[in-house]
Short mmCIF file of C-alpha atoms in Angstrom, two decimals:
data_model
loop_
_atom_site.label_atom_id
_atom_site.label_comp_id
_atom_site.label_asym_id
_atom_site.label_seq_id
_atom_site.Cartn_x
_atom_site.Cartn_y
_atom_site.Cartn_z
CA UNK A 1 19.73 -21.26 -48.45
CA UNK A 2 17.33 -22.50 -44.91
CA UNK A 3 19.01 -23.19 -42.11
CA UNK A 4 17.83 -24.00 -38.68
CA UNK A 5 18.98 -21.30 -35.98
CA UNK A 6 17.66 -22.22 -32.90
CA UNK A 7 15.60 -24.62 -31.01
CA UNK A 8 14.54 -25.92 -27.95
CA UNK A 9 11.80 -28.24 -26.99
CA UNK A 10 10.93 -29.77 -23.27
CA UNK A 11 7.86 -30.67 -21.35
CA UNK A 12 5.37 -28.43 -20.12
CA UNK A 13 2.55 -28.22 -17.56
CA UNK A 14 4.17 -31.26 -15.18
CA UNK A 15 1.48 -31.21 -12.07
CA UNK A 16 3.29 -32.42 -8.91
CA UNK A 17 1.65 -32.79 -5.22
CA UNK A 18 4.27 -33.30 -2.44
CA UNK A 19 3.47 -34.39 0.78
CA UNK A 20 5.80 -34.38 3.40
CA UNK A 21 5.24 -35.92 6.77
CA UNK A 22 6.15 -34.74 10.01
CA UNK A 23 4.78 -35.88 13.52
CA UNK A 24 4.18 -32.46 14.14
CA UNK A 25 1.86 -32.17 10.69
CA UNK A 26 2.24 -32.40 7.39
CA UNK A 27 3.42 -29.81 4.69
CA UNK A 28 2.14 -29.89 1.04
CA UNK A 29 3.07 -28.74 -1.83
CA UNK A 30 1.68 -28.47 -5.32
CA UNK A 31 3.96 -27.09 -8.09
CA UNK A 32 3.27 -26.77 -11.73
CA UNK A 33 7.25 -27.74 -13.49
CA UNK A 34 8.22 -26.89 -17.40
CA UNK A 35 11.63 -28.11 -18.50
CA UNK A 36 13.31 -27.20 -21.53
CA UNK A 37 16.22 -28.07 -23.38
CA UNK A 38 18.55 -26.36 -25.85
CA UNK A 39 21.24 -28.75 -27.46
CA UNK A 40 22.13 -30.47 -30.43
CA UNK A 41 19.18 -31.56 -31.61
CA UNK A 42 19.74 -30.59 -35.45
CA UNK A 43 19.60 -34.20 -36.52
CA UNK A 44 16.00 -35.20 -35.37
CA UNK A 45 14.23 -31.58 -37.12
CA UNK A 46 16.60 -32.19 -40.30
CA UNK A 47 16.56 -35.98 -41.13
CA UNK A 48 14.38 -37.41 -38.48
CA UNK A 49 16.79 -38.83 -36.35
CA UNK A 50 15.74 -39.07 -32.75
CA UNK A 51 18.66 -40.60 -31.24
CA UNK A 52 20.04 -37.62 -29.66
CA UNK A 53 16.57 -36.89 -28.07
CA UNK A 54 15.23 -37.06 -24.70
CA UNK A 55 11.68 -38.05 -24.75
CA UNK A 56 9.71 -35.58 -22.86
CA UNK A 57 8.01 -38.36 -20.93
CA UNK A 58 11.28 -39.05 -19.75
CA UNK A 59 11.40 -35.72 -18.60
CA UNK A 60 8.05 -36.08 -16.71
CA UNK A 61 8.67 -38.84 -14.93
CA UNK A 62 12.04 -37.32 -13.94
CA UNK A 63 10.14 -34.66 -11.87
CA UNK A 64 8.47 -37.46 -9.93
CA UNK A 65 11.10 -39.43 -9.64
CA UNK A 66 13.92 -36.78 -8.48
CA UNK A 67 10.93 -35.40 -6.24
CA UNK A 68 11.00 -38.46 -4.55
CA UNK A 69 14.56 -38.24 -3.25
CA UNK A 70 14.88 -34.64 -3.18
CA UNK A 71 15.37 -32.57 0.78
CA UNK A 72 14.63 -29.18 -1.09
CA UNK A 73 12.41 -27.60 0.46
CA UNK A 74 12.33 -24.36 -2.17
CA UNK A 75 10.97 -24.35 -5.58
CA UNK A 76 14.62 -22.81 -6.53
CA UNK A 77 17.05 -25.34 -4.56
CA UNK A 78 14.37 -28.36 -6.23
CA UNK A 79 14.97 -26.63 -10.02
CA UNK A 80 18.40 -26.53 -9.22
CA UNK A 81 18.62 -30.59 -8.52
CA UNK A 82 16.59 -31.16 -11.58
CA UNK A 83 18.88 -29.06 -13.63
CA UNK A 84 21.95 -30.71 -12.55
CA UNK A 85 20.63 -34.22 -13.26
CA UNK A 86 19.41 -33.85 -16.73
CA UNK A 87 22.65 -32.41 -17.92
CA UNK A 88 24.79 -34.73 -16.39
CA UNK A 89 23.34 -37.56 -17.80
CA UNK A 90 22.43 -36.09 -21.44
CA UNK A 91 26.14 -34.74 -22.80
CA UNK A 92 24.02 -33.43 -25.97
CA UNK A 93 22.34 -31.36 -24.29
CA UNK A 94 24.18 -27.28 -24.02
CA UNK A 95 21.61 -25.74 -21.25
CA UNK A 96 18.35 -27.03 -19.09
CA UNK A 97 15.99 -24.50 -17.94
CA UNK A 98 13.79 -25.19 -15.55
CA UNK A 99 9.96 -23.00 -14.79
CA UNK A 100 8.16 -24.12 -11.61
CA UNK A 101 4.71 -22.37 -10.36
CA UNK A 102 3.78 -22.99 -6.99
CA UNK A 103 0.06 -22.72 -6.07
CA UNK A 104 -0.55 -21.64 -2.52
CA UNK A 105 -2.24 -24.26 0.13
CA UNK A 106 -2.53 -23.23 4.07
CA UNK A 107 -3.91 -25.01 6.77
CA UNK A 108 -7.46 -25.24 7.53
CA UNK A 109 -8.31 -23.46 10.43
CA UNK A 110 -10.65 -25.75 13.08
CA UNK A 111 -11.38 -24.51 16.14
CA UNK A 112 -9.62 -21.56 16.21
CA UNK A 113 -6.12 -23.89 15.51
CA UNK A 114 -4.55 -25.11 12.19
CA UNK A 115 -5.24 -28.50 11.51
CA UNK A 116 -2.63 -30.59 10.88
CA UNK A 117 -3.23 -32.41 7.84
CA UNK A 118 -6.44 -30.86 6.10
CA UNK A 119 -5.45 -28.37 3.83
CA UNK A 120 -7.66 -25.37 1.80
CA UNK A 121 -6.60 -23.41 -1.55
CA UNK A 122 -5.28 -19.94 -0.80
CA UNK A 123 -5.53 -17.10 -3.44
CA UNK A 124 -5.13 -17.31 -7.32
CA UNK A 125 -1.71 -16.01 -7.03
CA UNK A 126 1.28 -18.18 -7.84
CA UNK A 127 5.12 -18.25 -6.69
CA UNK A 128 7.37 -18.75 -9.26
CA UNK A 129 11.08 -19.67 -10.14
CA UNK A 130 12.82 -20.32 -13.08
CA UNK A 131 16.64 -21.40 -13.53
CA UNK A 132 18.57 -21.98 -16.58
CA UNK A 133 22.60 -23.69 -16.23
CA UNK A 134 24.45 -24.49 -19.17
CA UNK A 135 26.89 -27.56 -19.07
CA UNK A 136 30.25 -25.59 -18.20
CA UNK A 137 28.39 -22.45 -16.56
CA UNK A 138 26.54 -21.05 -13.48
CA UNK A 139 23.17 -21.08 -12.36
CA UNK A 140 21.10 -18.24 -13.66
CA UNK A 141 18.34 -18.01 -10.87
CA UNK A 142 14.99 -15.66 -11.47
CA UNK A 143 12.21 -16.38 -8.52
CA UNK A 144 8.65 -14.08 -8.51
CA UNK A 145 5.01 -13.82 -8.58
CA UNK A 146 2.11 -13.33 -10.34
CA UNK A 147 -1.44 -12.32 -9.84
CA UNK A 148 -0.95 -11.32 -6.19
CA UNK A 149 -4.64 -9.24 -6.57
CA UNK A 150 -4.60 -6.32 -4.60
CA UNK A 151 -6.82 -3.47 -3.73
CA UNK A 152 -6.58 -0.28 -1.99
CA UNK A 153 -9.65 2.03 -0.84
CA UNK A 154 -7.58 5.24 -0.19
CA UNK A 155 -4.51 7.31 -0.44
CA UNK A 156 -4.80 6.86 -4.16
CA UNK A 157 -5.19 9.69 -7.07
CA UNK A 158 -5.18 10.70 -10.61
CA UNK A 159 -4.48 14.12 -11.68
CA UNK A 160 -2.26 16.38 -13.83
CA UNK A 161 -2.22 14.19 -16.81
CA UNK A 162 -2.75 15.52 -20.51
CA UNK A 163 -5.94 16.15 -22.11
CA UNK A 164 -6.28 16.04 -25.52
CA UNK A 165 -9.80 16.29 -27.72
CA UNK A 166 -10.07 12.81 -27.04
CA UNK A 167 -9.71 12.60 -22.96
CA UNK A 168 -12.98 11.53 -21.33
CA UNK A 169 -11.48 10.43 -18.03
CA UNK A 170 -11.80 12.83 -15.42
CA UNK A 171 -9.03 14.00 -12.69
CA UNK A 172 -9.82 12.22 -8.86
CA UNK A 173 -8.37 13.54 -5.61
CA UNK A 174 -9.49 9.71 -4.15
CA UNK A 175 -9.82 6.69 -6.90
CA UNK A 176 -10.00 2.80 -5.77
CA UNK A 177 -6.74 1.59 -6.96
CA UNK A 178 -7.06 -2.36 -8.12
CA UNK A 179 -4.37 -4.56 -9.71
CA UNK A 180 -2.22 -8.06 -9.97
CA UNK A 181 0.91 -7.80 -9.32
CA UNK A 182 3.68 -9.72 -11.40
CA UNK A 183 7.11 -9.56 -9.78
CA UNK A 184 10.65 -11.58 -10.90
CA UNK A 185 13.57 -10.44 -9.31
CA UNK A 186 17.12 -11.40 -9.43
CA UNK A 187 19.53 -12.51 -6.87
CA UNK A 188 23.70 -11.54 -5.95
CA UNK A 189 24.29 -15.57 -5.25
CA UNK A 190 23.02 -18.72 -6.34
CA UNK A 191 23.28 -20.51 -2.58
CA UNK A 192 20.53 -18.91 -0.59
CA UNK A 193 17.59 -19.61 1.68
CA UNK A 194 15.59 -18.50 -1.34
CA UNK A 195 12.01 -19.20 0.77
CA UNK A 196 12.86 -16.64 3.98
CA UNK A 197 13.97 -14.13 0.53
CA UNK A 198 11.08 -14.50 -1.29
CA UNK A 199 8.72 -13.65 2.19
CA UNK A 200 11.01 -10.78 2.74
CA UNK A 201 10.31 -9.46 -0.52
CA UNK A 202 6.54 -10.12 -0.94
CA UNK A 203 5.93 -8.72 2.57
CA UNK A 204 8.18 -5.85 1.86
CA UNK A 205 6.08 -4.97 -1.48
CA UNK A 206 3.08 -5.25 -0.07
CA UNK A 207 3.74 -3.11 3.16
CA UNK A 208 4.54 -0.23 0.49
CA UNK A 209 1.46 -0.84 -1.28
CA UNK A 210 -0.55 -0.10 1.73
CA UNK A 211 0.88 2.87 2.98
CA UNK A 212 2.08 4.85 0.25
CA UNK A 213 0.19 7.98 -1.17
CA UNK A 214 -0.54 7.31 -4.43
CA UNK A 215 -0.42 9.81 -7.37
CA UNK A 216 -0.06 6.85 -10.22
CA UNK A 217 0.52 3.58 -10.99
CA UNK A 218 3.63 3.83 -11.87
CA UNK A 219 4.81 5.87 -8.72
CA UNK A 220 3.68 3.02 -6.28
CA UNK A 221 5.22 0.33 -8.93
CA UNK A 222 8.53 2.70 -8.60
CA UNK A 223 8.07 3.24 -4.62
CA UNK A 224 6.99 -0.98 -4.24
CA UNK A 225 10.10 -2.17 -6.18
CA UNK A 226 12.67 0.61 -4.26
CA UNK A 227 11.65 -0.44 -1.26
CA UNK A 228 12.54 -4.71 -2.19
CA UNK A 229 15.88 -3.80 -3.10
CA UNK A 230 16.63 -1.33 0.13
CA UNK A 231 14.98 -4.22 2.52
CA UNK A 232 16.49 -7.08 0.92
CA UNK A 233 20.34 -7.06 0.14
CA UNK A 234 20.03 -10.06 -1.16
CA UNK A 235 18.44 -9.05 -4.76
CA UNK A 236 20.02 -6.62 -7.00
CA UNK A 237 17.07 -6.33 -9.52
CA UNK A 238 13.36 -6.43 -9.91
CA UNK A 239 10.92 -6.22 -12.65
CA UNK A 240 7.43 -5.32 -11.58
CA UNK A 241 4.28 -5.50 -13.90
CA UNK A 242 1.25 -3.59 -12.71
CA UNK A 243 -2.12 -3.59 -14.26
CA UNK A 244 -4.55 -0.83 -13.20
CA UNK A 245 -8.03 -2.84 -12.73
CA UNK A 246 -10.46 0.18 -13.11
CA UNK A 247 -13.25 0.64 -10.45
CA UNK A 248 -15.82 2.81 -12.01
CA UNK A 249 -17.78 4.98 -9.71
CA UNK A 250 -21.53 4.35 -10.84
CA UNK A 251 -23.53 7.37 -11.67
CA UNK A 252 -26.86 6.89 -9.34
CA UNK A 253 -28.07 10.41 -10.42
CA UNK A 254 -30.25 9.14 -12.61
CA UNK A 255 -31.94 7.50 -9.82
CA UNK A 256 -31.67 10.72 -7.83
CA UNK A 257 -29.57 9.16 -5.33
CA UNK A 258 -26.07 10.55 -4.63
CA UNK A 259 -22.76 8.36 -4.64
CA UNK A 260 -20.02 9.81 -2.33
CA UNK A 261 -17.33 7.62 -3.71
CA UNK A 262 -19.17 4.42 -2.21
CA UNK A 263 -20.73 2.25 -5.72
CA UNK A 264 -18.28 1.39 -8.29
CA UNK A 265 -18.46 -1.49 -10.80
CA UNK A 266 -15.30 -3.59 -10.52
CA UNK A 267 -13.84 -4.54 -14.59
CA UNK A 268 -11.04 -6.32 -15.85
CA UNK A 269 -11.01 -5.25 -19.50
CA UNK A 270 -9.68 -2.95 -21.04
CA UNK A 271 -7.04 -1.91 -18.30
CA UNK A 272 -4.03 0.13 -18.42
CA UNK A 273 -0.48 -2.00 -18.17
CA UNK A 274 2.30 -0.18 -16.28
CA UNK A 275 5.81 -2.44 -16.42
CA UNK A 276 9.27 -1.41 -15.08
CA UNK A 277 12.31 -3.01 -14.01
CA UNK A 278 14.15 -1.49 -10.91
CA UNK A 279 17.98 -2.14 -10.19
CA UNK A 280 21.20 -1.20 -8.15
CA UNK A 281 23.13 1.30 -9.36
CA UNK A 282 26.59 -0.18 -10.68
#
């Protein structure tokens, strides 16, 4: 006996530029939207039957169109529109789920000033937010970031770990400590200024990373998420992914030079992978 046990299909990959236009300056933003469905689609992957389907074009031009119209001024109050309106007008459908990645702009800087309307890419890293509602439930709201790429040149070590026949790495009192932070954390209410959050908890993570001593990976992960929940009430959980981007110290004795922790060789792969997720006590 085959049966079909779950599915979900959507579009993905959505590119949207928003300009908005003040006499002040103008603000832009450029978000990257996935939307995906879950309903009761059985017909159309069992007979062929597409007439409970959405057409994911549909769904594209959606995210223009509800763009258009939309105040929100957040990546999660913008998800949340777009959730509402594609289950109130599809009755087949049980849950929407929305994904949005946010790629970061600033102002140019000209003379010393920002300008008001020419613009410059930022970093690789991305915001993101994702939010999921079925028809008769609550918003489910997850907001983050990824590949926030950050390096420290101190206050970082390596020692005490096991050594086996195999171990080739040695101990360091003082390491350069590379990586790319993922974050997603969760919030205690649906109806928040999710943008002034989001700062709080970026700058709140990153403040940690800078001053705290070190010993591993995982203890600054552990220290960097503690210190988002204790500094903003408004999350109750956190889930922190940390790769550790080596920086190998080049031998120059060969060359009969010296190197007091000065030359390394910067390398992405391999790399060690530290996750954890952090959360209130209940």
């Amino acid at each position: 006996m085959i049966e079909l046990a779950e599915n979900l299909y959507g579009k993905s990959r959505v590119r949207l530029m928003k300009v908005t236009r003040y006499s002040h300056g103008y603000e832009l933003r450029e978000w990257t939207v996935q939307v995906l469905l879950k309903g009761d689609f059985d017909s159309a992957h069992l007979d062929g039957d597409n007439s409970k389907i959405l057409p994911t074009d549909t769904m594209k031009n959606t995210v223009y169109s509800l763009a258009r119209t939309s105040k929100a001024t957040s990546m999660e109050d913008y998800a949340k529109e777009l959730v509402d309106f594609l289950l109130g007008r599809n009755p087949q459908v049980s849950s929407a789920s929305v994904r949005i990645e946010s790629t970061m702009w600033k102002h140019l800087t000209v003379d010393g000033e920002p300008h008001p309307s020419a613009f410059m890419r930022g970093s690789d890293e991305v915001q993101t937010a994702s939010i999921e509602r079925a028809q008769s439930g609550g918003f489910h709201i997850l907001s983050g970031l990824d590949n926030l790429v950050l390096l420290k040149t101190a206050h970082s070590s390596f020692e005490g770990y096991i050594k086996d026949s195999l171990t080739t790495l040695p101990e360091t009192k003082d390491r350069l400590f590379g990586t790319a932070v993922r974050a997603e954390w969760q919030y205690i209410s649906t109806d928040l200024d999710f943008e002034t959050v989001r700062t709080k908890v970026r700058e709140t993570m990153l403040r940690t990373f800078a001053n705290h001593d070190s010993k591993s990976v995982q203890q600054t992960l552990y220290a960097m998420a503690a210190s988002a929940l204790e500094d903003v009430h408004e999350i109750d959980e956190i889930e922190i992914t940390m790769p550790n981007k080596h920086c190998l110290l080049v031998d120059l004795s060969r060359f009969g030079q010296d190197n007091p922790n000065e030359i390394f060789v910067p390398t992405d792969e391999p790399h060690g992978y530290i996750e954890a997720r952090v959360r209130r006590k209940s």
